[in-house]
Amino acid sequence: MDDRQLKKLVLYYSLEGNTEFIAENIADKINADILKLKPEKEISTHGFMRYFWGGKQVVFKEKPKLFPFDKNPDDYDVIFIGTPVWAGTYAPAFNTFFDTIKLKDKYIALFCCYSGKSSSTFENMRKKLEGNQILGEIGFKDPLKYDKEQNANKVRQWAENIISKIKK
Ligand SMILES: Cc1cc2nc3c(=O)[nH]c(=O)nc-3n(C[C@H](O)[C@H](O)[C@H](O)COP(=O)(O)O)c2cc1C
């Protein structure tokens, strides 16, 4: 398939900017649209309590209400999906997303940011994305804090490789 005919979207959630940084680099490199999941009630980014409130949302499988999307993911052929790791899995904004939008027959690539490890994040996302073709996954350790430029270059190259897999 010709790259110019592919409709590309980068869909992500980010509380503290790391996943956003990666998402913006992908979108810039492959010329994709961007859709950020935004909970109506966001937890505070300051202090240790964010781990408590965020962790609680994961444990109780909460589905925070999101602001309406300005793009319809179903209009796209390729979707890069990115999340920070929260309590070993994807952030609760994706509980809401996966509950409302059923993606099917899409090319998907997954990315995440973490401070320790990706744990079950990709595995759990893959389960929610059955019926799609997962082309790859990549994780970054707090990229705003460590090797920012190196990580930007790494993800840009990765995104280009993902797109070239589709073109073949
Ligand atoms: C509520 C909460 C839970 C977290 N749980 C984990 C975790 O289980 N494992 C981990 O490696 N990092 C964890 N982190 C750290 C973030 O995944 C990491 O800092 C990430 O880069 C943040 O991405 P963001 O800046 O896009 O929000 C957690 C952060 C928050 C706020």
mmCIF file of C-alpha atoms and ligand atoms in Angstrom:
data_model
loop_
_atom_site.group_PDB
_atom_site.id
_atom_site.type_symbol
_atom_site.label_atom_id
_atom_site.label_comp_id
_atom_site.label_asym_id
_atom_site.label_seq_id
_atom_site.Cartn_x
_atom_site.Cartn_y
_atom_site.Cartn_z
ATOM 1 C CA MET A 1 0.000 0.000 0.000
ATOM 2 C CA ASP A 2 1.202 3.498 -0.789
ATOM 3 C CA ASP A 3 2.152 5.350 2.394
ATOM 4 C CA ARG A 4 0.284 8.472 1.231
ATOM 5 C CA GLN A 5 -2.991 6.551 1.146
ATOM 6 C CA LEU A 6 -2.649 5.336 4.723
ATOM 7 C CA LYS A 7 -4.548 7.337 7.304
ATOM 8 C CA LYS A 8 -2.391 7.446 10.434
ATOM 9 C CA LEU A 9 -3.340 8.304 13.991
ATOM 10 C CA VAL A 10 -1.367 8.550 17.215
ATOM 11 C CA LEU A 11 -3.730 7.927 20.122
ATOM 12 C CA TYR A 12 -2.405 8.338 23.641
ATOM 13 C CA TYR A 13 -2.937 9.299 27.252
ATOM 14 C CA SER A 14 -0.292 11.076 29.331
ATOM 15 C CA LEU A 15 -0.394 12.520 32.829
ATOM 16 C CA GLU A 16 3.115 13.916 33.156
ATOM 17 C CA GLY A 17 4.229 14.458 29.568
ATOM 18 C CA ASN A 18 6.483 11.470 28.873
ATOM 19 C CA THR A 19 4.038 9.553 26.693
ATOM 20 C CA GLU A 20 3.061 12.853 25.080
ATOM 21 C CA PHE A 21 6.683 13.493 24.136
ATOM 22 C CA ILE A 22 6.921 10.077 22.472
ATOM 23 C CA ALA A 23 3.509 10.499 20.793
ATOM 24 C CA GLU A 24 4.466 13.867 19.314
ATOM 25 C CA ASN A 25 7.700 12.487 17.912
ATOM 26 C CA ILE A 26 5.860 9.622 16.223
ATOM 27 C CA ALA A 27 3.215 11.930 14.752
ATOM 28 C CA ASP A 28 5.835 14.348 13.499
ATOM 29 C CA LYS A 29 7.968 11.628 11.908
ATOM 30 C CA ILE A 30 5.217 9.780 10.036
ATOM 31 C CA ASN A 31 2.892 12.734 9.515
ATOM 32 C CA ALA A 32 -0.003 11.362 11.577
ATOM 33 C CA ASP A 33 -2.971 12.995 13.279
ATOM 34 C CA ILE A 34 -3.011 13.060 17.081
ATOM 35 C CA LEU A 35 -5.750 12.203 19.536
ATOM 36 C CA LYS A 36 -5.133 12.607 23.264
ATOM 37 C CA LEU A 37 -7.460 10.932 25.746
ATOM 38 C CA LYS A 38 -8.428 13.542 28.339
ATOM 39 C CA PRO A 39 -10.295 12.550 31.511
ATOM 40 C CA GLU A 40 -12.812 15.149 32.633
ATOM 41 C CA LYS A 41 -11.464 14.817 36.164
ATOM 42 C CA GLU A 42 -7.686 14.481 36.030
ATOM 43 C CA ILE A 43 -5.678 13.420 39.076
ATOM 44 C CA SER A 44 -3.102 15.877 40.371
ATOM 45 C CA THR A 45 0.386 15.486 38.919
ATOM 46 C CA HIS A 46 1.954 16.621 42.191
ATOM 47 C CA GLY A 47 2.932 14.637 45.236
ATOM 48 C CA PHE A 48 2.937 10.997 46.130
ATOM 49 C CA MET A 49 -0.880 10.808 46.295
ATOM 50 C CA ARG A 50 -1.060 10.583 42.514
ATOM 51 C CA TYR A 51 0.190 6.990 42.806
ATOM 52 C CA PHE A 52 -2.545 6.264 45.302
ATOM 53 C CA TRP A 53 -5.396 7.779 43.274
ATOM 54 C CA GLY A 54 -4.093 6.461 39.974
ATOM 55 C CA GLY A 55 -3.414 3.010 41.421
ATOM 56 C CA LYS A 56 -6.899 2.911 42.920
ATOM 57 C CA GLN A 57 -8.425 3.586 39.494
ATOM 58 C CA VAL A 58 -6.481 0.655 38.058
ATOM 59 C CA VAL A 59 -7.326 -1.752 40.884
ATOM 60 C CA PHE A 60 -11.033 -0.937 40.687
ATOM 61 C CA LYS A 61 -10.969 -0.965 36.870
ATOM 62 C CA GLU A 62 -12.463 2.515 36.862
ATOM 63 C CA LYS A 63 -13.531 4.114 33.612
ATOM 64 C CA PRO A 64 -12.929 7.852 33.979
ATOM 65 C CA LYS A 65 -15.255 9.939 31.824
ATOM 66 C CA LEU A 66 -13.336 11.374 28.889
ATOM 67 C CA PHE A 67 -13.845 14.632 27.030
ATOM 68 C CA PRO A 68 -15.363 14.002 23.582
ATOM 69 C CA PHE A 69 -12.896 13.044 20.842
ATOM 70 C CA ASP A 70 -12.272 15.460 17.995
ATOM 71 C CA LYS A 71 -11.259 12.573 15.721
ATOM 72 C CA ASN A 72 -12.867 9.215 15.070
ATOM 73 C CA PRO A 73 -10.271 6.423 15.425
ATOM 74 C CA ASP A 74 -12.354 4.278 13.107
ATOM 75 C CA ASP A 75 -11.498 6.626 10.210
ATOM 76 C CA TYR A 76 -7.840 5.517 10.333
ATOM 77 C CA ASP A 77 -5.888 2.568 8.891
ATOM 78 C CA VAL A 78 -2.881 2.683 11.236
ATOM 79 C CA ILE A 79 -3.126 3.587 14.915
ATOM 80 C CA PHE A 80 -0.190 4.017 17.270
ATOM 81 C CA ILE A 81 -1.485 3.614 20.824
ATOM 82 C CA GLY A 82 0.504 4.897 23.799
ATOM 83 C CA THR A 83 0.081 4.867 27.558
ATOM 84 C CA PRO A 84 2.055 5.367 30.738
ATOM 85 C CA VAL A 85 2.311 2.221 32.872
ATOM 86 C CA TRP A 86 0.111 2.507 35.927
ATOM 87 C CA ALA A 87 0.170 -0.254 38.544
ATOM 88 C CA GLY A 88 1.660 -2.648 36.014
ATOM 89 C CA THR A 89 -0.768 -2.031 33.150
ATOM 90 C CA TYR A 90 -2.263 0.642 30.873
ATOM 91 C CA ALA A 91 -3.761 3.820 32.358
ATOM 92 C CA PRO A 92 -7.493 3.808 33.256
ATOM 93 C CA ALA A 93 -8.359 6.254 30.454
ATOM 94 C CA PHE A 94 -7.938 3.204 28.221
ATOM 95 C CA ASN A 95 -10.518 1.257 30.261
ATOM 96 C CA THR A 96 -12.974 3.861 29.038
ATOM 97 C CA PHE A 97 -11.575 3.859 25.523
ATOM 98 C CA PHE A 98 -11.632 0.070 25.044
ATOM 99 C CA ASP A 99 -15.124 -0.046 26.518
ATOM 100 C CA THR A 100 -16.504 2.535 24.078
ATOM 101 C CA ILE A 101 -14.572 1.960 20.873
ATOM 102 C CA LYS A 102 -14.083 -1.449 19.311
ATOM 103 C CA LEU A 103 -11.255 -1.260 16.818
ATOM 104 C CA LYS A 104 -11.194 -3.932 14.128
ATOM 105 C CA ASP A 105 -8.979 -4.725 11.111
ATOM 106 C CA LYS A 106 -6.548 -1.910 11.915
ATOM 107 C CA TYR A 107 -2.776 -1.870 11.803
ATOM 108 C CA ILE A 108 -1.730 -1.141 15.381
ATOM 109 C CA ALA A 109 1.581 -0.338 17.079
ATOM 110 C CA LEU A 110 1.902 0.010 20.843
ATOM 111 C CA PHE A 111 4.149 2.219 22.945
ATOM 112 C CA CYS A 112 4.432 2.917 26.648
ATOM 113 C CA CYS A 113 6.435 4.884 29.207
ATOM 114 C CA TYR A 114 7.338 3.641 32.669
ATOM 115 C CA SER A 115 9.668 4.365 35.551
ATOM 116 C CA GLY A 116 10.487 0.711 36.245
ATOM 117 C CA LYS A 117 9.191 -1.744 33.663
ATOM 118 C CA SER A 118 6.330 -2.274 31.229
ATOM 119 C CA SER A 119 4.974 -5.297 33.201
ATOM 120 C CA SER A 120 1.694 -6.552 31.645
ATOM 121 C CA THR A 121 0.878 -3.368 29.734
ATOM 122 C CA PHE A 122 1.366 -4.653 26.185
ATOM 123 C CA GLU A 123 -0.087 -8.074 26.924
ATOM 124 C CA ASN A 124 -3.242 -6.500 28.378
ATOM 125 C CA MET A 125 -3.576 -4.083 25.471
ATOM 126 C CA ARG A 126 -3.175 -6.873 22.953
ATOM 127 C CA LYS A 127 -6.060 -8.726 24.603
ATOM 128 C CA LYS A 128 -8.286 -5.683 24.107
ATOM 129 C CA LEU A 129 -7.187 -5.323 20.501
ATOM 130 C CA GLU A 130 -7.942 -8.781 19.165
ATOM 131 C CA GLY A 131 -9.112 -8.625 15.551
ATOM 132 C CA ASN A 132 -6.406 -6.103 14.647
ATOM 133 C CA GLN A 133 -2.883 -6.615 13.373
ATOM 134 C CA ILE A 134 -0.293 -5.610 15.970
ATOM 135 C CA LEU A 135 2.882 -4.580 14.155
ATOM 136 C CA GLY A 136 5.169 -3.845 17.074
ATOM 137 C CA GLU A 137 5.630 -2.472 20.552
ATOM 138 C CA ILE A 138 8.222 -0.308 22.285
ATOM 139 C CA GLY A 139 8.723 1.002 25.825
ATOM 140 C CA PHE A 140 10.664 3.943 27.265
ATOM 141 C CA LYS A 141 11.906 4.642 30.778
ATOM 142 C CA ASP A 142 10.784 8.186 31.707
ATOM 143 C CA PRO A 143 12.082 9.679 28.433
ATOM 144 C CA LEU A 144 11.828 13.286 29.629
ATOM 145 C CA LYS A 145 14.247 12.416 32.424
ATOM 146 C CA TYR A 146 16.678 10.033 30.698
ATOM 147 C CA ASP A 147 18.307 10.349 27.250
ATOM 148 C CA LYS A 148 15.583 12.587 25.868
ATOM 149 C CA GLU A 149 17.100 13.160 22.430
ATOM 150 C CA GLN A 150 18.286 9.577 22.094
ATOM 151 C CA ASN A 151 14.778 8.335 22.862
ATOM 152 C CA ALA A 152 13.275 10.764 20.370
ATOM 153 C CA ASN A 153 15.561 9.427 17.638
ATOM 154 C CA LYS A 154 14.853 5.845 18.651
ATOM 155 C CA VAL A 155 11.077 6.202 18.492
ATOM 156 C CA ARG A 156 11.183 8.120 15.215
ATOM 157 C CA GLN A 157 13.131 5.320 13.574
ATOM 158 C CA TRP A 158 10.840 2.696 15.094
ATOM 159 C CA ALA A 159 7.729 4.459 13.790
ATOM 160 C CA GLU A 160 9.184 4.663 10.312
ATOM 161 C CA ASN A 161 9.965 0.926 10.395
ATOM 162 C CA ILE A 162 6.393 0.150 11.439
ATOM 163 C CA ILE A 163 5.029 2.091 8.469
ATOM 164 C CA SER A 164 7.449 0.405 6.091
ATOM 165 C CA LYS A 165 6.111 -3.001 7.229
ATOM 166 C CA ILE A 166 2.704 -1.985 5.874
ATOM 167 C CA LYS A 167 4.006 -0.661 2.599
ATOM 168 C CA LYS A 168 5.657 -4.014 1.762
HETATM 169 C C1 LIG B 1 -0.602 6.364 39.205
HETATM 170 C C2 LIG B 1 0.742 5.954 38.682
HETATM 171 C C3 LIG B 1 1.119 4.612 38.710
HETATM 172 C C4 LIG B 1 2.345 4.217 38.181
HETATM 173 N N1 LIG B 1 2.667 2.874 38.177
HETATM 174 C C5 LIG B 1 3.835 2.463 37.601
HETATM 175 C C6 LIG B 1 4.161 1.069 37.525
HETATM 176 O O1 LIG B 1 3.422 0.185 37.955
HETATM 177 N N2 LIG B 1 5.341 0.710 36.950
HETATM 178 C C7 LIG B 1 6.224 1.631 36.437
HETATM 179 O O2 LIG B 1 7.267 1.232 35.924
HETATM 180 N N3 LIG B 1 5.935 2.970 36.472
HETATM 181 C C8 LIG B 1 4.764 3.412 37.045
HETATM 182 N N4 LIG B 1 4.448 4.758 37.072
HETATM 183 C C9 LIG B 1 5.390 5.721 36.465
HETATM 184 C C10 LIG B 1 4.969 6.142 35.055
HETATM 185 O O3 LIG B 1 4.566 5.052 34.268
HETATM 186 C C11 LIG B 1 6.134 6.826 34.317
HETATM 187 O O4 LIG B 1 6.672 7.884 35.097
HETATM 188 C C12 LIG B 1 5.726 7.347 32.949
HETATM 189 O O5 LIG B 1 6.882 7.756 32.232
HETATM 190 C C13 LIG B 1 4.759 8.504 33.057
HETATM 191 O O6 LIG B 1 4.231 8.813 31.783
HETATM 192 P P1 LIG B 1 3.466 10.207 31.523
HETATM 193 O O7 LIG B 1 4.487 11.285 31.793
HETATM 194 O O8 LIG B 1 3.101 10.145 30.076
HETATM 195 O O9 LIG B 1 2.295 10.302 32.420
HETATM 196 C C14 LIG B 1 3.237 5.180 37.617
HETATM 197 C C15 LIG B 1 2.867 6.534 37.618
HETATM 198 C C16 LIG B 1 1.638 6.937 38.134
HETATM 199 C C17 LIG B 1 1.244 8.382 38.111
#
